[in-house]
Amino acid sequence: MPEGDTIHAAARRVGDALVGKPILSIETPHPRHAMDRWPERLAGRSVRAVDAQGKHLLVRFEGDLTLHSHLRMTGWWGVYPHGRRWGRSPRRAWLVIRTDEHEVVQFDGPVLELVTDSRTRFDRRLAMLGPDVIADDFDERRFLARLREDDQSRGIGDALLDQRNLAGIGNVWKSEGCFRAGLDPWRRLDAVSDEEALAVVREVRPLMRASAERGGHPRGIQVYDRAGRPCPRCSTTIRARGQGDDNRTTYWCPACQA
Ligand SMILES: [Zn+2]
């Protein structure tokens, strides 16, 4: 699943291609949107901003209309100069926005909707989001407040994936953050101090921000997807096991994350 660094990078690419540029055409090839009349509703409007909130991407048009997308496991935003072959089949395109120079394509949905700005402000999925781990003004106190409102019997690794506590973090960075902070991802929240929880976020924030700058390419991965291999810190075998209600795989070193 794309994590916040990938979505922030996509927002930059899409924004660079669309903001302030004349929009030549908007098409909605996917049958689900055949009756939505987006090309007519968006005709003549320019894009004033593209931003990411956690794993949500928002394309804001002039005149109070916003395209809201969430990529879940499968979706993707592609930005291509005219004539460049798309990264996925045109049959998988849900939305195509053309400018003089670029084709901006949203592939494979699954969440794509056109709403008013005021509706995005009251959208439950956006309103419930915790502080965005990548944001310049990340609010540590708000993160801790959300974490302490959560069920304190949850493991920290599971709680970090909950977008109500922290927006943008996913399975890769959850495992990496706990490893770098030397924290057992299975430890219950009521046994994790505020400083320990903050240490995880302080470890992953610069890594995720640097990855977003590079276009959403994580570097320096140490435990994620490395089950059975030696821990880079202590050489103990890295373990993997499903965690939480969604059974997302957690990777950790049982020796130095005690
Ligand atoms: Zn270790």
XYZ file of N, CA and C and ligand atoms in Angstrom:
775
model
N 0.855 -1.198 0.000
C 0.000 0.000 0.000
C 0.890 1.247 0.000
N 0.599 2.208 -0.871
C 1.393 3.447 -0.847
C 1.274 4.117 0.518
N 2.404 4.571 1.055
C 2.383 5.263 2.340
C 2.468 6.771 2.105
N 2.447 7.541 3.183
C 2.362 8.995 3.063
C 3.451 9.614 2.206
N 4.674 9.044 2.270
C 5.766 9.630 1.474
C 5.474 9.516 -0.016
N 4.892 8.376 -0.418
C 4.532 8.167 -1.825
C 3.413 9.116 -2.247
N 2.434 9.313 -1.366
C 1.298 10.186 -1.697
C 1.737 11.651 -1.759
N 2.586 12.066 -0.804
C 3.082 13.447 -0.854
C 3.900 13.686 -2.126
N 4.688 12.683 -2.515
C 5.469 12.817 -3.749
C 4.537 12.906 -4.955
N 3.471 12.088 -4.958
C 2.508 12.137 -6.063
C 1.827 13.503 -6.111
N 1.484 14.051 -4.941
C 0.828 15.369 -4.901
C 1.738 16.424 -5.517
N 3.048 16.308 -5.269
C 3.989 17.273 -5.863
C 4.045 17.127 -7.379
N 4.128 15.881 -7.855
C 4.218 15.660 -9.307
C 2.946 16.157 -9.996
N 1.788 15.791 -9.413
C 0.516 16.199 -10.010
C 0.376 17.715 -9.941
N 0.774 18.308 -8.802
C 0.685 19.759 -8.643
C 1.573 20.496 -9.629
N 2.812 20.004 -9.793
C 3.725 20.651 -10.739
C 3.151 20.638 -12.156
N 2.432 19.559 -12.497
C 1.890 19.437 -13.857
C 0.619 20.259 -14.051
N -0.162 20.469 -12.961
C -1.502 21.037 -13.147
C -1.697 22.461 -12.624
N -1.048 22.826 -11.533
C -1.397 24.097 -10.883
C -1.047 25.276 -11.795
N -2.046 26.081 -12.071
C -1.857 27.282 -12.877
C -1.722 27.023 -14.368
N -1.850 25.768 -14.798
C -1.707 25.450 -16.221
C -3.097 25.341 -16.859
N -3.249 25.817 -18.105
C -4.549 25.646 -18.766
C -4.872 24.154 -18.926
N -6.087 23.778 -18.513
C -6.506 22.381 -18.635
C -7.182 22.214 -19.996
N -6.630 21.355 -20.849
C -7.183 21.181 -22.191
C -8.371 20.235 -22.192
N -8.295 19.173 -21.394
C -9.424 18.238 -21.352
C -9.388 17.413 -20.078
N -10.567 16.953 -19.697
C -10.706 16.038 -18.562
C -11.586 14.888 -19.030
N -11.111 13.683 -18.882
C -11.894 12.508 -19.292
C -12.021 11.548 -18.129
N -13.146 10.863 -18.088
C -13.381 9.846 -17.065
C -13.718 8.531 -17.755
N -12.693 7.790 -18.193
C -12.942 6.578 -18.980
C -13.625 5.459 -18.194
N -13.490 5.458 -16.872
C -14.049 4.334 -16.121
C -15.576 4.407 -16.111
N -16.230 3.260 -16.372
C -17.705 3.263 -16.441
C -18.372 3.789 -15.173
N -17.703 3.628 -14.021
C -18.341 4.073 -12.791
C -18.634 5.578 -12.804
N -17.817 6.320 -13.552
C -17.987 7.773 -13.569
C -18.623 8.290 -14.859
N -19.181 7.357 -15.666
C -19.710 7.745 -16.977
C -20.830 8.780 -16.859
N -21.635 8.712 -15.799
C -22.789 9.595 -15.665
C -22.504 10.822 -14.795
N -21.269 10.981 -14.344
C -20.985 12.023 -13.349
C -20.782 13.415 -13.937
N -20.598 13.505 -15.262
C -20.449 14.801 -15.936
C -19.285 15.628 -15.380
N -18.223 14.995 -14.939
C -17.084 15.779 -14.438
C -16.479 16.685 -15.503
N -16.329 16.208 -16.757
C -15.748 17.112 -17.771
C -16.545 18.408 -17.878
N -17.881 18.329 -17.838
C -18.696 19.543 -17.932
C -18.568 20.382 -16.658
N -18.609 19.716 -15.515
C -18.574 20.457 -14.251
C -17.225 21.152 -14.036
N -16.156 20.572 -14.592
C -14.815 21.134 -14.362
C -14.322 21.987 -15.538
N -15.129 22.070 -16.610
C -14.676 22.790 -17.803
C -14.342 24.239 -17.457
N -13.204 24.719 -17.949
C -12.824 26.113 -17.771
C -12.265 26.455 -16.408
N -12.212 25.487 -15.495
C -11.649 25.766 -14.160
C -10.179 25.372 -14.150
N -9.359 26.155 -13.482
C -7.967 25.738 -13.351
C -7.750 25.126 -11.962
N -6.622 24.435 -11.838
C -6.294 23.790 -10.563
C -5.523 24.793 -9.720
N -5.994 25.049 -8.492
C -5.282 26.035 -7.667
C -4.317 25.384 -6.687
N -4.514 24.116 -6.365
C -3.579 23.445 -5.442
C -3.782 21.942 -5.509
N -2.732 21.223 -5.200
C -2.831 19.767 -5.032
C -2.139 19.455 -3.716
N -2.845 18.803 -2.808
C -2.183 18.501 -1.544
C -2.536 17.110 -1.041
N -1.690 16.653 -0.123
C -1.871 15.335 0.474
C -2.212 15.510 1.939
N -3.138 14.703 2.406
C -3.416 14.627 3.849
C -3.347 13.153 4.200
N -2.287 12.758 4.905
C -2.091 11.329 5.152
C -1.978 10.618 3.822
N -2.840 9.637 3.583
C -2.788 8.894 2.328
C -3.843 9.387 1.328
N -4.494 10.507 1.639
C -5.482 11.093 0.730
C -4.813 12.147 -0.143
N -5.247 12.228 -1.406
C -4.722 13.257 -2.308
C -5.892 14.101 -2.806
N -5.721 15.434 -2.751
C -6.807 16.354 -3.086
C -6.363 17.295 -4.201
N -7.100 17.266 -5.317
C -6.852 18.185 -6.431
C -7.920 19.272 -6.335
N -7.488 20.489 -5.975
C -8.454 21.559 -5.702
C -8.592 22.479 -6.908
N -9.796 22.511 -7.482
C -10.072 23.364 -8.632
C -10.616 24.702 -8.155
N -10.488 25.704 -9.036
C -11.132 26.991 -8.758
C -12.634 26.765 -8.648
N -13.286 27.604 -7.845
C -14.741 27.531 -7.768
C -15.227 26.414 -6.875
N -14.462 26.099 -5.822
C -14.991 25.270 -4.741
C -15.229 23.800 -5.098
N -14.530 23.277 -6.119
C -14.669 21.840 -6.398
C -13.323 21.143 -6.204
N -13.364 19.994 -5.569
C -12.142 19.253 -5.255
C -12.305 17.785 -5.623
N -11.295 17.244 -6.304
C -11.252 15.799 -6.532
C -10.530 15.164 -5.351
N -11.184 14.210 -4.740
C -10.626 13.521 -3.579
C -10.286 12.091 -3.993
N -9.030 11.692 -3.790
C -8.676 10.312 -4.126
C -7.960 9.638 -2.962
N -8.209 8.350 -2.828
C -7.466 7.508 -1.894
C -7.092 6.257 -2.668
N -5.804 5.922 -2.653
C -5.328 4.857 -3.547
C -5.511 3.452 -2.981
N -5.788 3.350 -1.671
C -5.843 2.026 -1.024
C -4.669 1.172 -1.471
N -4.924 -0.097 -1.862
C -3.818 -0.999 -2.195
C -3.399 -0.893 -3.658
N -4.306 -0.459 -4.535
C -4.087 -0.657 -5.962
C -3.889 0.616 -6.773
N -4.405 1.748 -6.287
C -4.454 2.939 -7.132
C -3.095 3.588 -7.352
N -3.049 4.455 -8.374
C -1.797 5.145 -8.690
C -2.085 6.432 -9.460
N -1.282 7.472 -9.228
C -1.331 8.684 -10.044
C -0.086 8.692 -10.932
N -0.278 8.794 -12.242
C 0.839 8.904 -13.170
C 0.845 10.284 -13.803
N 2.044 10.833 -14.033
C 2.202 12.117 -14.735
C 3.149 11.866 -15.902
N 2.654 12.072 -17.108
C 3.444 11.732 -18.301
C 3.502 12.914 -19.259
N 4.695 13.209 -19.782
C 4.761 14.162 -20.892
C 4.014 13.566 -22.091
N 3.424 14.411 -22.923
C 2.691 13.904 -24.095
C 3.574 12.971 -24.906
N 2.996 11.859 -25.309
C 3.741 10.930 -26.152
C 4.444 9.832 -25.369
N 4.626 10.049 -24.057
C 5.258 9.032 -23.218
C 4.247 7.909 -22.954
N 4.750 6.676 -23.005
C 3.889 5.530 -22.729
C 3.501 5.525 -21.252
N 2.201 5.288 -20.970
C 1.739 5.267 -19.584
C 2.283 4.038 -18.858
N 2.402 4.163 -17.549
C 2.918 3.069 -16.725
C 1.928 1.936 -16.519
N 0.646 2.181 -16.803
C -0.360 1.125 -16.688
C -1.272 1.187 -17.910
N -2.053 0.115 -18.106
C -2.935 0.040 -19.270
C -3.973 1.167 -19.259
N -4.254 1.775 -20.425
C -5.305 2.807 -20.492
C -6.666 2.277 -20.009
N -6.867 0.977 -20.099
C -8.136 0.413 -19.615
C -8.289 0.569 -18.111
N -7.169 0.794 -17.430
C -7.224 0.932 -15.968
C -7.310 2.394 -15.532
N -7.392 3.306 -16.502
C -7.454 4.738 -16.159
C -8.871 5.118 -15.734
N -8.981 5.806 -14.610
C -10.268 6.309 -14.139
C -10.439 7.776 -14.509
N -9.320 8.472 -14.636
C -9.381 9.908 -14.864
C -8.144 10.319 -15.657
N -8.352 11.156 -16.688
C -7.221 11.668 -17.467
C -7.391 13.182 -17.584
N -6.393 13.934 -17.095
C -6.416 15.389 -17.199
C -5.260 15.797 -18.106
N -5.566 16.535 -19.190
C -4.516 16.924 -20.148
C -4.245 18.416 -20.088
N -2.959 18.756 -20.120
C -2.529 20.149 -20.286
C -1.701 20.206 -21.566
N -1.134 21.383 -21.858
C -0.260 21.510 -23.030
C 0.864 20.489 -23.002
N 1.402 20.256 -21.813
C 2.610 19.446 -21.697
C 2.395 18.042 -21.166
N 1.365 17.830 -20.348
C 1.264 16.574 -19.597
C -0.089 15.887 -19.709
N -0.037 14.579 -19.458
C -1.246 13.814 -19.176
C -1.127 13.323 -17.741
N -2.089 13.712 -16.911
C -2.125 13.280 -15.518
C -3.222 12.232 -15.416
N -2.839 11.029 -14.971
C -3.760 9.892 -15.040
C -3.913 9.249 -13.669
N -5.161 9.051 -13.262
C -5.428 8.295 -12.046
C -5.845 6.896 -12.477
N -5.080 5.891 -12.039
C -5.343 4.506 -12.398
C -5.981 3.751 -11.228
N -6.868 2.838 -11.580
C -7.332 1.799 -10.651
C -8.017 2.304 -9.387
N -8.637 3.486 -9.453
C -9.414 4.000 -8.313
C -8.669 3.821 -7.004
N -9.278 3.270 -5.989
C -10.680 2.891 -5.914
C -11.557 3.998 -5.356
N -10.958 5.000 -4.694
C -11.746 6.121 -4.188
C -11.424 7.332 -5.037
N -12.405 7.809 -5.772
C -12.218 9.010 -6.579
C -13.567 9.701 -6.634
N -13.643 10.897 -6.086
C -14.934 11.580 -6.040
C -14.730 13.074 -6.169
N -15.750 13.725 -6.728
C -15.706 15.178 -6.895
C -16.642 15.787 -5.866
N -16.082 16.624 -5.005
C -16.882 17.183 -3.910
C -16.584 18.678 -3.772
N -17.415 19.380 -3.017
C -17.132 20.788 -2.759
C -16.073 20.894 -1.660
N -15.365 22.025 -1.632
C -14.354 22.215 -0.584
C -14.964 22.094 0.802
N -16.158 22.651 0.957
C -16.757 22.602 2.288
C -17.030 21.150 2.674
N -17.384 20.324 1.691
C -17.603 18.920 2.045
C -16.305 18.235 2.446
N -15.178 18.617 1.811
C -13.925 17.984 2.243
C -13.624 18.359 3.686
N -14.015 19.574 4.092
C -13.727 19.967 5.474
C -14.523 19.145 6.475
N -15.723 18.704 6.056
C -16.552 17.941 6.989
C -16.536 16.444 6.699
N -15.738 16.037 5.703
C -15.678 14.619 5.367
C -15.129 13.844 6.568
N -15.877 12.834 6.985
C -15.500 12.092 8.194
C -14.125 11.445 8.048
N -13.853 10.924 6.834
C -12.575 10.226 6.624
C -11.392 11.169 6.755
N -11.599 12.448 6.377
C -10.513 13.423 6.490
C -10.487 14.051 7.879
N -11.675 14.316 8.428
C -11.747 14.996 9.722
C -11.165 14.135 10.839
N -11.286 12.818 10.696
C -10.808 11.937 11.771
C -9.301 11.717 11.736
N -8.633 12.156 10.648
C -7.205 11.883 10.518
C -6.400 12.505 11.656
N -5.452 11.764 12.160
C -4.504 12.308 13.120
C -3.520 13.216 12.412
N -2.555 13.794 13.152
C -1.573 14.677 12.511
C -0.773 13.935 11.443
N -0.482 14.646 10.357
C 0.221 14.050 9.215
C 1.711 13.950 9.536
N 2.228 12.734 9.491
C 3.612 12.484 9.909
C 4.616 13.254 9.046
N 4.232 13.601 7.809
C 5.159 14.278 6.902
C 5.036 15.805 6.969
N 3.942 16.306 7.536
C 3.682 17.758 7.509
C 4.805 18.553 8.170
N 5.068 19.762 7.631
C 6.090 20.643 8.197
C 5.809 20.919 9.678
N 4.528 21.108 9.975
C 4.161 21.536 11.331
C 3.558 20.369 12.121
N 4.181 19.203 12.032
C 3.682 18.031 12.748
C 3.504 18.354 14.236
N 2.326 17.978 14.752
C 1.959 18.360 16.111
C 2.144 17.150 17.039
N 3.257 17.127 17.778
C 3.560 15.976 18.641
C 2.524 15.818 19.754
N 2.081 16.931 20.298
C 1.123 16.828 21.418
C -0.208 16.257 20.959
N -0.619 16.641 19.740
C -1.879 16.116 19.221
C -1.746 14.611 18.955
N -0.594 14.197 18.436
C -0.344 12.776 18.218
C -0.455 12.003 19.533
N 0.201 12.515 20.573
C 0.166 11.819 21.867
C -1.252 11.780 22.432
N -1.989 12.887 22.252
C -3.365 12.921 22.764
C -4.210 11.851 22.076
N -4.068 11.741 20.740
C -4.824 10.720 20.005
C -4.427 9.315 20.463
N -3.121 9.115 20.649
C -2.624 7.798 21.039
C -3.173 7.392 22.405
N -3.265 8.366 23.308
C -3.750 8.044 24.656
C -5.263 7.896 24.716
N -5.971 8.422 23.700
C -7.427 8.199 23.637
C -7.741 6.813 23.101
N -6.742 6.171 22.489
C -6.936 4.860 21.877
C -6.981 3.785 22.971
N -7.374 2.585 22.584
C -7.391 1.419 23.472
C -5.947 1.104 23.908
N -5.658 1.246 25.199
C -4.274 1.119 25.677
C -3.785 -0.323 25.748
N -4.652 -1.269 25.388
C -4.175 -2.659 25.327
C -3.648 -2.995 23.931
N -3.799 -2.067 22.989
C -3.265 -2.296 21.636
C -1.750 -2.275 21.640
N -1.144 -3.063 20.750
C 0.308 -2.989 20.562
C 0.657 -1.687 19.856
N 1.831 -1.123 20.180
C 2.230 0.152 19.575
C 2.321 0.026 18.047
N 2.794 -1.129 17.550
C 2.911 -1.305 16.095
C 1.548 -1.217 15.411
N 0.542 -1.802 16.041
C -0.819 -1.761 15.511
C -1.378 -0.332 15.584
N -1.182 0.314 16.726
C -1.733 1.666 16.938
C -1.127 2.686 15.977
N 0.142 2.491 15.620
C 0.799 3.440 14.710
C 0.198 3.403 13.309
N -0.426 2.275 12.952
C -1.030 2.160 11.619
C -2.401 2.813 11.563
N -2.975 3.098 12.735
C -4.323 3.661 12.776
C -4.246 5.134 12.382
N -4.865 5.473 11.248
C -4.738 6.832 10.701
C -5.366 7.896 11.594
N -6.160 7.467 12.585
C -6.712 8.432 13.544
C -5.651 8.888 14.535
N -4.621 8.049 14.732
C -3.528 8.420 15.639
C -2.455 9.221 14.914
N -2.152 8.753 13.699
C -1.018 9.304 12.949
C -1.343 9.068 11.478
N -1.420 10.128 10.688
C -1.804 9.968 9.285
C -0.568 9.814 8.419
N -0.608 8.838 7.525
C 0.439 8.713 6.509
C 1.383 7.557 6.724
N 1.484 7.077 7.958
C 2.425 5.979 8.199
C 1.762 4.672 7.765
N 2.568 3.741 7.242
C 2.061 2.445 6.806
C 2.959 1.337 7.307
N 2.813 0.181 6.698
C 3.449 -1.015 7.221
C 4.979 -0.951 7.196
N 5.533 -0.360 6.142
C 6.992 -0.278 6.038
C 7.548 0.597 7.161
N 7.040 1.817 7.247
C 7.607 2.788 8.196
C 7.267 2.464 9.634
N 6.147 1.779 9.858
C 5.829 1.324 11.216
C 6.922 0.394 11.709
N 7.281 -0.606 10.884
C 8.313 -1.563 11.298
C 9.669 -0.876 11.446
N 10.010 -0.018 10.494
C 11.313 0.652 10.523
C 11.425 1.595 11.727
N 10.348 2.317 12.013
C 10.371 3.274 13.128
C 10.570 2.567 14.454
N 9.837 1.478 14.683
C 9.984 0.742 15.944
C 11.398 0.174 16.056
N 11.938 -0.302 14.932
C 13.304 -0.854 14.961
C 14.306 0.237 15.343
N 14.225 1.360 14.675
C 15.205 2.420 14.922
C 15.097 2.980 16.331
N 13.872 2.968 16.880
C 13.700 3.463 18.247
C 13.990 2.366 19.275
N 14.283 1.151 18.812
C 14.568 0.046 19.734
C 13.360 -0.362 20.553
N 12.171 -0.232 19.948
C 10.926 -0.464 20.680
C 10.233 -1.720 20.149
N 9.800 -2.584 21.051
C 9.076 -3.796 20.680
C 7.690 -3.407 20.139
N 7.409 -3.718 18.859
C 6.116 -3.305 18.290
C 4.916 -3.977 18.957
N 5.185 -5.044 19.727
C 4.081 -5.762 20.383
C 3.783 -5.210 21.759
N 4.594 -4.285 22.246
C 4.357 -3.782 23.597
C 3.041 -2.997 23.651
N 2.243 -3.236 24.700
C 0.961 -2.543 24.842
C 1.174 -1.045 25.037
N 0.222 -0.267 24.546
C 0.353 1.192 24.672
C 0.514 1.637 26.120
N -0.159 0.940 27.055
C -0.060 1.393 28.441
C 1.322 1.124 29.048
N 2.165 0.404 28.307
C 3.548 0.190 28.769
C 4.559 0.963 27.911
N 4.037 1.813 27.020
C 4.906 2.625 26.166
C 4.847 4.069 26.674
N 5.985 4.654 26.991
C 5.982 6.041 27.493
C 5.775 7.011 26.332
N 5.396 8.238 26.664
C 5.241 9.273 25.634
C 6.545 9.446 24.862
N 7.654 9.456 25.591
C 8.959 9.649 24.940
C 9.258 8.517 23.964
N 8.909 7.283 24.351
C 9.158 6.139 23.461
C 8.304 6.228 22.192
N 7.041 6.616 22.370
C 6.166 6.748 21.199
C 6.674 7.862 20.281
N 7.096 8.979 20.893
C 7.612 10.098 20.090
C 8.915 9.726 19.380
N 9.709 8.875 20.022
C 10.983 8.485 19.419
C 10.747 7.795 18.069
N 9.689 6.976 17.984
C 9.386 6.295 16.720
C 9.094 7.334 15.637
N 8.241 8.309 15.984
C 7.859 9.327 15.004
C 9.063 10.177 14.603
N 9.909 10.496 15.592
C 11.089 11.329 15.287
C 12.077 10.569 14.408
N 12.078 9.243 14.477
C 12.942 8.451 13.597
C 12.409 8.441 12.162
N 11.088 8.240 12.017
C 10.563 8.047 10.648
C 10.279 9.348 9.914
N 10.001 10.429 10.642
C 9.651 11.684 9.956
C 10.722 12.132 8.952
N 11.984 12.239 9.363
C 12.991 12.682 8.370
C 13.154 11.699 7.222
N 13.011 10.403 7.503
C 13.158 9.401 6.440
C 12.013 9.500 5.436
N 10.793 9.674 5.962
C 9.632 9.778 5.073
C 9.661 11.078 4.292
N 10.106 12.169 4.940
C 10.186 13.450 4.233
C 11.244 13.394 3.128
N 12.370 12.737 3.413
C 13.415 12.612 2.388
C 12.910 11.731 1.245
N 12.184 10.665 1.580
C 11.637 9.794 0.551
C 10.651 10.560 -0.341
N 9.796 11.389 0.282
C 8.844 12.200 -0.491
C 9.581 13.137 -1.441
N 10.695 13.717 -0.977
C 11.504 14.608 -1.826
C 12.056 13.862 -3.041
N 12.364 12.581 -2.841
C 12.952 11.771 -3.917
C 11.889 11.152 -4.809
N 10.624 11.472 -4.597
C 9.576 10.910 -5.431
C 8.911 9.683 -4.831
N 9.099 9.477 -3.526
C 8.461 8.345 -2.864
C 9.281 7.078 -2.949
N 10.585 7.215 -2.774
C 11.477 6.043 -2.811
C 12.193 5.888 -1.479
N 11.700 4.975 -0.641
C 12.333 4.764 0.662
C 13.767 4.266 0.511
N 14.618 4.703 1.419
C 15.998 4.199 1.460
C 16.342 3.798 2.879
N 17.331 2.945 2.998
C 17.828 2.586 4.326
C 16.909 1.643 5.081
N 16.139 0.825 4.349
C 15.236 -0.122 5.017
C 16.073 -1.200 5.721
N 15.768 -1.435 6.999
C 16.611 -2.344 7.784
C 15.922 -3.633 8.222
N 14.616 -3.602 8.457
C 13.933 -4.840 8.882
C 12.746 -5.218 7.998
N 12.092 -4.250 7.385
C 10.887 -4.554 6.613
C 11.196 -5.577 5.526
N 10.376 -6.632 5.459
C 10.509 -7.666 4.439
C 11.834 -8.439 4.546
N 12.422 -8.459 5.745
C 13.719 -9.134 5.913
C 13.636 -10.275 6.914
N 12.460 -10.883 7.051
C 12.317 -11.995 7.998
C 13.321 -13.091 7.661
N 13.944 -13.655 8.707
C 14.885 -14.752 8.524
C 16.306 -14.291 8.282
N 16.475 -12.974 8.068
C 17.833 -12.464 7.851
C 18.364 -11.848 9.138
N 19.693 -11.656 9.229
C 20.242 -11.149 10.486
C 19.943 -9.665 10.702
N 19.636 -9.316 11.949
C 19.445 -7.919 12.336
C 20.727 -7.144 12.045
N 20.643 -5.985 11.387
C 21.846 -5.211 11.071
C 22.544 -4.658 12.325
N 21.841 -4.669 13.473
C 22.435 -4.125 14.697
C 23.059 -5.217 15.547
N 22.376 -6.391 15.645
C 22.862 -7.395 16.607
C 22.942 -8.798 16.011
N 22.584 -8.962 14.754
C 22.687 -10.236 14.023
C 21.680 -11.308 14.452
N 20.801 -10.997 15.404
C 19.713 -11.928 15.723
C 18.781 -12.011 14.507
N 18.134 -13.178 14.331
C 17.261 -13.357 13.171
C 16.014 -12.472 13.272
N 15.744 -11.703 12.224
C 14.569 -10.834 12.175
C 13.314 -11.694 12.027
N 12.292 -11.336 12.773
C 11.046 -12.104 12.729
C 9.937 -11.292 12.058
N 8.877 -12.013 11.639
C 7.716 -11.377 11.013
C 6.464 -12.083 11.493
N 5.434 -11.306 11.790
C 4.165 -11.895 12.190
C 3.041 -10.871 11.957
N 1.852 -11.350 11.610
C 0.697 -10.472 11.422
C 0.278 -9.850 12.740
N -0.124 -8.577 12.680
C -0.492 -7.847 13.900
C -1.778 -7.062 13.690
N -2.591 -7.014 14.739
C -3.787 -6.174 14.723
C -4.957 -6.806 13.984
N -6.077 -6.084 13.962
C -7.302 -6.591 13.347
C -7.102 -6.895 11.864
N -6.267 -6.107 11.198
C -6.064 -6.313 9.761
C -4.905 -7.261 9.469
N -4.279 -7.789 10.542
C -3.222 -8.786 10.379
C -2.105 -8.301 9.455
N -1.716 -7.031 9.611
C -0.618 -6.486 8.791
C 0.708 -6.978 9.348
N 1.607 -7.421 8.472
C 2.841 -8.043 8.934
C 3.775 -7.026 9.586
N 4.215 -7.377 10.789
C 5.203 -6.565 11.505
C 6.541 -7.294 11.476
N 7.601 -6.559 11.192
C 8.974 -7.107 11.164
C 9.728 -6.493 12.336
N 10.443 -7.350 13.087
C 11.182 -6.815 14.222
C 12.295 -7.739 14.664
N 13.241 -7.171 15.402
C 14.337 -7.948 15.978
C 13.962 -8.247 17.433
N 13.785 -9.538 17.782
C 13.351 -9.864 19.141
C 14.422 -9.570 20.203
N 15.662 -9.344 19.794
C 16.732 -9.085 20.771
C 16.868 -7.597 21.076
N 17.045 -6.763 20.068
C 17.309 -5.365 20.393
C 16.049 -4.490 20.378
N 14.882 -5.102 20.205
C 13.625 -4.364 20.383
C 12.871 -5.015 21.527
N 13.446 -4.982 22.694
C 12.829 -5.668 23.823
C 12.053 -4.676 24.680
Zn 18.796 -6.701 16.733
